[in-house]
PDB file of C-alpha atoms and ligand atoms in Angstrom:
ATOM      1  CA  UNK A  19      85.270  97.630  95.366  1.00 49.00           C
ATOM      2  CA  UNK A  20      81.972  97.837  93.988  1.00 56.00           C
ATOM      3  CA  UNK A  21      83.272 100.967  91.703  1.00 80.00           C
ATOM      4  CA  UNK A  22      83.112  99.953  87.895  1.00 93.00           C
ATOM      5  CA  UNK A  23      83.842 102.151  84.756  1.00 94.00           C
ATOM      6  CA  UNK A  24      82.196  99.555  82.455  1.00 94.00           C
ATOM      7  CA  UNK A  25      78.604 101.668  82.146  1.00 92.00           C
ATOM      8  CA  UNK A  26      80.769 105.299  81.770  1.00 92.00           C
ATOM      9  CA  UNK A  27      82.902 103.917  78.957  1.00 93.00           C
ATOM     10  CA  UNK A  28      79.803 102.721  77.034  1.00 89.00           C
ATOM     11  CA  UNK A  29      78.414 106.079  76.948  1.00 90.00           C
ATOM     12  CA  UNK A  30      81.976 107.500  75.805  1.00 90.00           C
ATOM     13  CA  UNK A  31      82.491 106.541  72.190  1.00 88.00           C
ATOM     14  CA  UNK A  32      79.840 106.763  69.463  1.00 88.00           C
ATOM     15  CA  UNK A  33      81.404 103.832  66.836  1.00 92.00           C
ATOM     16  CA  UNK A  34      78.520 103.971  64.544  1.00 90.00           C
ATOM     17  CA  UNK A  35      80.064 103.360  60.954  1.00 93.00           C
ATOM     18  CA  UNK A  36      83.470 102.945  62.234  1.00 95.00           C
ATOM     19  CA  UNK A  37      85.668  99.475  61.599  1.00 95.00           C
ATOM     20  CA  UNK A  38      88.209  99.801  63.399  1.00 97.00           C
ATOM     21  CA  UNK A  39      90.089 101.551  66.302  1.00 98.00           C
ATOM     22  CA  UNK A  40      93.299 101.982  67.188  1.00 98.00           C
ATOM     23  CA  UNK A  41      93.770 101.130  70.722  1.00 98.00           C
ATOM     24  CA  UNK A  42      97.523 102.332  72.369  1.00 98.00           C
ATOM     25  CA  UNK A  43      98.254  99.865  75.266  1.00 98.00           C
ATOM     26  CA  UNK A  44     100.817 100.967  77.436  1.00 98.00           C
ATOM     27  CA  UNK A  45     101.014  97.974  81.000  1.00 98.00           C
ATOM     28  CA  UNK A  46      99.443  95.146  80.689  1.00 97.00           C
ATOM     29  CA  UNK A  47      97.509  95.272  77.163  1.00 98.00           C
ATOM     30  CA  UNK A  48     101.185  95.490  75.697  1.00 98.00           C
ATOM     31  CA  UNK A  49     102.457  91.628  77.328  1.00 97.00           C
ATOM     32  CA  UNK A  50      98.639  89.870  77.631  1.00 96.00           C
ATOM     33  CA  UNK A  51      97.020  90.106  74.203  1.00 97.00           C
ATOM     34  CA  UNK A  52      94.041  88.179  74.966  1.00 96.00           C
ATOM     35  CA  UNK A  53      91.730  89.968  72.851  1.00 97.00           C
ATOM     36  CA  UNK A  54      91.380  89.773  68.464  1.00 98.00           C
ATOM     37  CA  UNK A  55      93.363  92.516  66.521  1.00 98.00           C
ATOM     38  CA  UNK A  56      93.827  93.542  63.272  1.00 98.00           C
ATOM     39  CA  UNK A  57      97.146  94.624  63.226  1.00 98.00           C
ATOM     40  CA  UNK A  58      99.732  96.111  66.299  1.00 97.00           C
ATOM     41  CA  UNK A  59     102.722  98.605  66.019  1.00 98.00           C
ATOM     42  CA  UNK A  60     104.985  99.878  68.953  1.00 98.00           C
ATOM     43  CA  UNK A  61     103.909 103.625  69.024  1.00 98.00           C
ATOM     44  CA  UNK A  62     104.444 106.334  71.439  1.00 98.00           C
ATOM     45  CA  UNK A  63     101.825 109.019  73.254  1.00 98.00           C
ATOM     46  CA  UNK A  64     103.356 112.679  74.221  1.00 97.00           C
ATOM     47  CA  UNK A  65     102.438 114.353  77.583  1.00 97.00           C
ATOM     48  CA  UNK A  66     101.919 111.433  79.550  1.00 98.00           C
ATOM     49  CA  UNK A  67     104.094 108.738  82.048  1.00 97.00           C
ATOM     50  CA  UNK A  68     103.117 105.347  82.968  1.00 98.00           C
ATOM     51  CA  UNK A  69     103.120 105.105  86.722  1.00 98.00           C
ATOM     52  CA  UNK A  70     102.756 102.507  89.118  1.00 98.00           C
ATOM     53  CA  UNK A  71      99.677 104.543  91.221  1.00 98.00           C
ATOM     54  CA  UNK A  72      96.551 102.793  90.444  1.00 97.00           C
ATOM     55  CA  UNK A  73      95.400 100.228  93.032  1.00 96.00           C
ATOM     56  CA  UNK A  74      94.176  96.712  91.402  1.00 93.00           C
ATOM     57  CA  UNK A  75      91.286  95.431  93.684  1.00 93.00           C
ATOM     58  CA  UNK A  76      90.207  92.638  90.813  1.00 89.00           C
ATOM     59  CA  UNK A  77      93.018  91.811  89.139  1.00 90.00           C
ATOM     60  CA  UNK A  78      96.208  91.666  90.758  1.00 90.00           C
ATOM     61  CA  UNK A  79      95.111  92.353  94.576  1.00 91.00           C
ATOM     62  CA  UNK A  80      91.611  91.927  96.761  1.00 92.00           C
ATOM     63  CA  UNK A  81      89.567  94.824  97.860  1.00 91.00           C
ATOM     64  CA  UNK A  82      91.409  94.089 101.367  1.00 93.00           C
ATOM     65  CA  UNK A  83      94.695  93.919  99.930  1.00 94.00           C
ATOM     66  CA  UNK A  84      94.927  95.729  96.138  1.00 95.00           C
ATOM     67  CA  UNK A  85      98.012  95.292  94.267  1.00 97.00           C
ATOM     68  CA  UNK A  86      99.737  98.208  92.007  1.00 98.00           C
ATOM     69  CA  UNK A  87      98.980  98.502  88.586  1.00 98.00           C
ATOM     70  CA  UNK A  88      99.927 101.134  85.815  1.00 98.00           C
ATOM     71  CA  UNK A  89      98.149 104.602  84.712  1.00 98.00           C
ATOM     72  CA  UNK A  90      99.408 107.450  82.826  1.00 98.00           C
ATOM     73  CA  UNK A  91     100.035 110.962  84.673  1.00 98.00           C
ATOM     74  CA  UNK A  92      99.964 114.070  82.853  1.00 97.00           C
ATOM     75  CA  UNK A  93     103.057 115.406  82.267  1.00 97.00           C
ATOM     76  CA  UNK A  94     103.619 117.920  79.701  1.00 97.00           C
ATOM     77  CA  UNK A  95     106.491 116.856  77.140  1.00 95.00           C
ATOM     78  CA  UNK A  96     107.139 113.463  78.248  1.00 96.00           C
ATOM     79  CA  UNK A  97     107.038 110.164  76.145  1.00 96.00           C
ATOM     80  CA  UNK A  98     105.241 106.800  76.999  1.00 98.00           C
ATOM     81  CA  UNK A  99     106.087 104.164  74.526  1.00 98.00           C
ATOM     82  CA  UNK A 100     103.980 100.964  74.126  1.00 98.00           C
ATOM     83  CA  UNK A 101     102.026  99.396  71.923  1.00 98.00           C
ATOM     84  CA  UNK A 102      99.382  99.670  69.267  1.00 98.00           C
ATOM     85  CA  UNK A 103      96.610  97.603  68.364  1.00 98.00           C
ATOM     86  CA  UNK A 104      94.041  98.411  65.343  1.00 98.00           C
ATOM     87  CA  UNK A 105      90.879  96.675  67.192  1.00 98.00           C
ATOM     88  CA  UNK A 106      86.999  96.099  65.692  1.00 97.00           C
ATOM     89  CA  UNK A 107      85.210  98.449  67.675  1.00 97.00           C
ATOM     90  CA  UNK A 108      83.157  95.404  69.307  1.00 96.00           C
ATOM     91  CA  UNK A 109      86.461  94.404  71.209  1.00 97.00           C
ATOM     92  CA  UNK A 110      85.781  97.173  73.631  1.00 97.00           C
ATOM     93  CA  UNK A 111      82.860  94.845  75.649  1.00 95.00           C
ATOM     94  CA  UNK A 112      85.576  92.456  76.403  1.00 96.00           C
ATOM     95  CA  UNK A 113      88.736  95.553  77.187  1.00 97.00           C
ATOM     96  CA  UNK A 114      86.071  97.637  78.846  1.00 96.00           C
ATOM     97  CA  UNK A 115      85.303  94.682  82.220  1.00 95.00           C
ATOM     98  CA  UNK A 116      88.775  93.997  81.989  1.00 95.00           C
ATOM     99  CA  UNK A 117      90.130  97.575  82.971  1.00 93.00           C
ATOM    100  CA  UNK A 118      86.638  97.726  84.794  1.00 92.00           C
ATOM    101  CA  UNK A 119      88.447  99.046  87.930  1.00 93.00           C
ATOM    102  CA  UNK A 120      89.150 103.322  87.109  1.00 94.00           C
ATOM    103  CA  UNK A 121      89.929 103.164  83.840  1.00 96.00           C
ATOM    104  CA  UNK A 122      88.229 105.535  81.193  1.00 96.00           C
ATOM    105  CA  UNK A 123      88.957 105.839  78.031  1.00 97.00           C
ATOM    106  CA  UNK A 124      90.285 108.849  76.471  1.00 97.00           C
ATOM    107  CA  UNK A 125      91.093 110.275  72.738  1.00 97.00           C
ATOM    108  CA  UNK A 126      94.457 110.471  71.977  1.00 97.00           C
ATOM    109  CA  UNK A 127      97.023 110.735  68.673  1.00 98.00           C
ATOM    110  CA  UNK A 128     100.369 108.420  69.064  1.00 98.00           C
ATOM    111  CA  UNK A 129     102.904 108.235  66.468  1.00 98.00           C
ATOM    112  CA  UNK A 130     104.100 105.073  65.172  1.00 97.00           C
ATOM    113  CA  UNK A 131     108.054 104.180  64.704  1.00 94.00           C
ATOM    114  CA  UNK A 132     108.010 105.835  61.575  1.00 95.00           C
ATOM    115  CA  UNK A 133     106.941 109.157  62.197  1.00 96.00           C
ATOM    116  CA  UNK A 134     102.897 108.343  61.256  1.00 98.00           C
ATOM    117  CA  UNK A 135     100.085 109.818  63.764  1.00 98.00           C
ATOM    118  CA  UNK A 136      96.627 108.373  63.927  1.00 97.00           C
ATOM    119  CA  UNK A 137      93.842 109.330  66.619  1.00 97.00           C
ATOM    120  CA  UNK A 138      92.949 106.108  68.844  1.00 97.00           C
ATOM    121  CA  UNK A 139      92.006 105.665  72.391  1.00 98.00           C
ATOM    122  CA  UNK A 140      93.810 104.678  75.711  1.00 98.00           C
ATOM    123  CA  UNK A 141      92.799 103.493  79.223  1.00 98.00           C
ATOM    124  CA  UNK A 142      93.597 105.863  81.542  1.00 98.00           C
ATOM    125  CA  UNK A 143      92.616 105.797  85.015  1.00 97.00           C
ATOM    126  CA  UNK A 144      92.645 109.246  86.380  1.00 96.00           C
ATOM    127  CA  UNK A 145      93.797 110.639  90.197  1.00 96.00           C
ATOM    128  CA  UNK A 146      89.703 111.049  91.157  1.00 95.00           C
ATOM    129  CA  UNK A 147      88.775 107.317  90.595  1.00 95.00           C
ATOM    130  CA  UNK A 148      88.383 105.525  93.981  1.00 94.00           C
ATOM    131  CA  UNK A 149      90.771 102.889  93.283  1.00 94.00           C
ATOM    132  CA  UNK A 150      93.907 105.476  92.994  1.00 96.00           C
ATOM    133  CA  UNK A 151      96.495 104.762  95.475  1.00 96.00           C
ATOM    134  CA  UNK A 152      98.977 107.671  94.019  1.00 97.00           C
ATOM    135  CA  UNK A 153     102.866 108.191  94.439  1.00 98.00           C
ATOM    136  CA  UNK A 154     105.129 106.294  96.914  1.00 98.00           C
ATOM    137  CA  UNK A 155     108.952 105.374  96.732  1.00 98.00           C
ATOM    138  CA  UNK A 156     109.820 102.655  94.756  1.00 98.00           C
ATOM    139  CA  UNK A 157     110.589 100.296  98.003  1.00 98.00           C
ATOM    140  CA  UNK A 158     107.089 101.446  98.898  1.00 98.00           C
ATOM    141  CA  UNK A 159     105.787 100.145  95.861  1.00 98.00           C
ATOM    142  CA  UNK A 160     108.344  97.300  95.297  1.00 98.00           C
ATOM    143  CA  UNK A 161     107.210  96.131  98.575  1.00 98.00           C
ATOM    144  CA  UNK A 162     103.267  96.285  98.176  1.00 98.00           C
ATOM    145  CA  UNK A 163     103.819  94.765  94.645  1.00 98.00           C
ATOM    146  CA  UNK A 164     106.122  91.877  95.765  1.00 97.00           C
ATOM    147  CA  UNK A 165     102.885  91.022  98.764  1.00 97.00           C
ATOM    148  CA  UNK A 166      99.798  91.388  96.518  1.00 96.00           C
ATOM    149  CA  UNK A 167      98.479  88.761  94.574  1.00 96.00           C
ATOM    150  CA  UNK A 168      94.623  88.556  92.915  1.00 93.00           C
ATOM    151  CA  UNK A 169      92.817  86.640  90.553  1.00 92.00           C
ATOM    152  CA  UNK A 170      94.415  87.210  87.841  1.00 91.00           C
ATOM    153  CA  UNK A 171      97.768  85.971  89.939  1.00 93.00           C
ATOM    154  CA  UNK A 172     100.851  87.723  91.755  1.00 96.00           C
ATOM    155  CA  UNK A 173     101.205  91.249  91.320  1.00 97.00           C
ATOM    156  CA  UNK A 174     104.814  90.608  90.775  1.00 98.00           C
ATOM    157  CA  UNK A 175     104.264  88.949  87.178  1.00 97.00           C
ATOM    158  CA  UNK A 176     102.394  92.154  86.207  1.00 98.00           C
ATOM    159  CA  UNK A 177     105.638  94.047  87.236  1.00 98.00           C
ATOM    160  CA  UNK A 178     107.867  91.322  85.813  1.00 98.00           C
ATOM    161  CA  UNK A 179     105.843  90.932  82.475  1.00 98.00           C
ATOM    162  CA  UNK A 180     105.694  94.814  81.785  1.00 98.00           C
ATOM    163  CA  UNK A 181     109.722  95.516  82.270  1.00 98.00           C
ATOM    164  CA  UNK A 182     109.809  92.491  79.950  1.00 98.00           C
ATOM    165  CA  UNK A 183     107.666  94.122  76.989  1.00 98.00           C
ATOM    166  CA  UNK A 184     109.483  97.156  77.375  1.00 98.00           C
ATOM    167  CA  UNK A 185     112.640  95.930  77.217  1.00 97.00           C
ATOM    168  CA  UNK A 186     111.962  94.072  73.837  1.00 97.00           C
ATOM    169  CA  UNK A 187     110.473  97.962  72.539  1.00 96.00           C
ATOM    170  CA  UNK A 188     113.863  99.337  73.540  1.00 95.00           C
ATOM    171  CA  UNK A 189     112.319 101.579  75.950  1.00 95.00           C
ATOM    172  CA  UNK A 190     114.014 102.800  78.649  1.00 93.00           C
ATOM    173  CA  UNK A 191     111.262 103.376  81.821  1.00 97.00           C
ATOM    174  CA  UNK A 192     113.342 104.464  84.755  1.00 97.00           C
ATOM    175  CA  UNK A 193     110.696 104.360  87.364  1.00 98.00           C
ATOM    176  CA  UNK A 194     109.422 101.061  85.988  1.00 98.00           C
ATOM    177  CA  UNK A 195     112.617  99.663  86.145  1.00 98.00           C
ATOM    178  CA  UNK A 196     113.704 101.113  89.301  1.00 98.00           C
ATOM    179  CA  UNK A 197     110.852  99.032  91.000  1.00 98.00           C
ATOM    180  CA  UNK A 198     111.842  96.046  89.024  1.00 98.00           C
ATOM    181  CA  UNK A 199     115.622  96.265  90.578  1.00 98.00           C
ATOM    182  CA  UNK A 200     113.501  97.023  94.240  1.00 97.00           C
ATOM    183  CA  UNK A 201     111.149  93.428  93.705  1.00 96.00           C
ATOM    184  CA  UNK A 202     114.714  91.278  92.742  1.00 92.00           C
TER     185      UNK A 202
HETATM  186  C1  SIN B 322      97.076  99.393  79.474  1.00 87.31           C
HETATM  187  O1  SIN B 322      97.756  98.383  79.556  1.00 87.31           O
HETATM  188  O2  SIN B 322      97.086 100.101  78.447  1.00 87.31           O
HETATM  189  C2  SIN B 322      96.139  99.786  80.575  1.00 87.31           C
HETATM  190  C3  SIN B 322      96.566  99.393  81.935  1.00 87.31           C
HETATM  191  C4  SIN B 322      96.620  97.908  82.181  1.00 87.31           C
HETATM  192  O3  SIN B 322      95.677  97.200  81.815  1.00 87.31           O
HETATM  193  O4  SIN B 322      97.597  97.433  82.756  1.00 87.31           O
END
C-alpha cells in the first residue's frame, strides 16, 4: 500500500514555541515505548472506542495479507483508557512513519487518574483511509489476527501485548478481550 499519512500529519500541527506534547496512546504506543518521553500517566479520552478495524499492511500484515490493528470509532459517551506520554514535539518524525499507514493525528483533551484534563493529540485512523478494513465478528477477526504476521512480527503479539497493557491499567475492554478469548 503505497498510501502514507506521514506528509498530511506534517502539515497538521504548528509546534513553533511549544516543548512538549502530550501524546494519549491507546494499542500499541501503550505496550512498545520505543520512542523518548518526558513523563507518562494512564489517562482516559471520552467519545471514542478502540476497535480492532484498521488493516496493518506494514506492520503486522503484507499488502497481500494485512493484519488487524486498533483505531478509535466515534461513539458519543464512551471511555477509552490508555496511556499518556508528555513527548518533545520532535518525537513526532519518528511516531509519524511508524503509524504511517491511516493514521492522522487529531486534538483531543483526556483526563488523567486524578481528575486533571490537558489538550494533547492521538492517532486516529479514520473509516475513509484506504487501509480500513471495518467491523467483523470477533471469530472473524480472531481468525485474520491469529493468520497475519508482518515485519514488525505476528499479528497475534499485537493482540496479546495490548490485552496485556490493559489489564495492568485495570481496564476492562470487552471487545478487545472477547478477541483475545477467540485467538486462545
Ligand atoms: C496507538 O497506539 O495509540 C495508535 C495505534 C497503534 O499504533 O497501535
Amino acid at each position: 500500500m503505497s498510501f502514507s499519512t506521514i506528509e498530511h500529519n506534517r502539515r497538521r500541527q504548528n509546534f513553533e514555541g511549544i516543548s512538549s506534547v502530550w501524546l494519549f496512546g491507546y494499542g500499541s504506543l501503550i505496550y512498545k515505548v520505543d520512542f523518548p518521553f518526558l513523563e507518562k500517566r494512564p489517562a482516559t479520552i471520552t467519545g471514542w472506542q478502540r476497535r480492532f478495524w484498521q488493516g496493518s499492511h506494514d506492520h503486522r500484515g503484507t499488502p497481500e495479507a494485512p493484519g488487524r490493528v486498533v483505531t478509535l470509532i466515534e461513539t458519543p459517551g464512551a471511555r477509552c483508557k490508555g496511556m499518556a506520554f508528555r513527548v518533545s514535539p520532535d518525537v513526532f518524525e519518528q511516531l509519524d512513519v511508524r503509524e504511517k499507514n491511516g493514521y492522522l493525528r487529531f486534538s483531543t483533551p483526556m483526563e488523567f487518574d486524578n481528575g486533571a484534563v490537558e489538550d494533547g493529540l492521538v492517532y486516529i485512523a479514520t473509516e475513509d483511509n484506504p487501509a480500513f478494513l471495518g467491523p467483523a465478528t470477533s471469530e472473524d477477526i480472531a481468525r485474520q489476527i491469529a493468520r497475519s504476521i508482518g515485519p514488525s512480527g505476528p499479528n497475534r503479539d499485537y493482540l496479546l501485548n495490548l490485552a496485556e497493557a490493559l489489564r495492568a491499567l485495570g481496564d476492562h475492554d470487552a471487545h478487545v478481550f472477547e478477541i483475545e478469548d477467540h485467538l486462545r
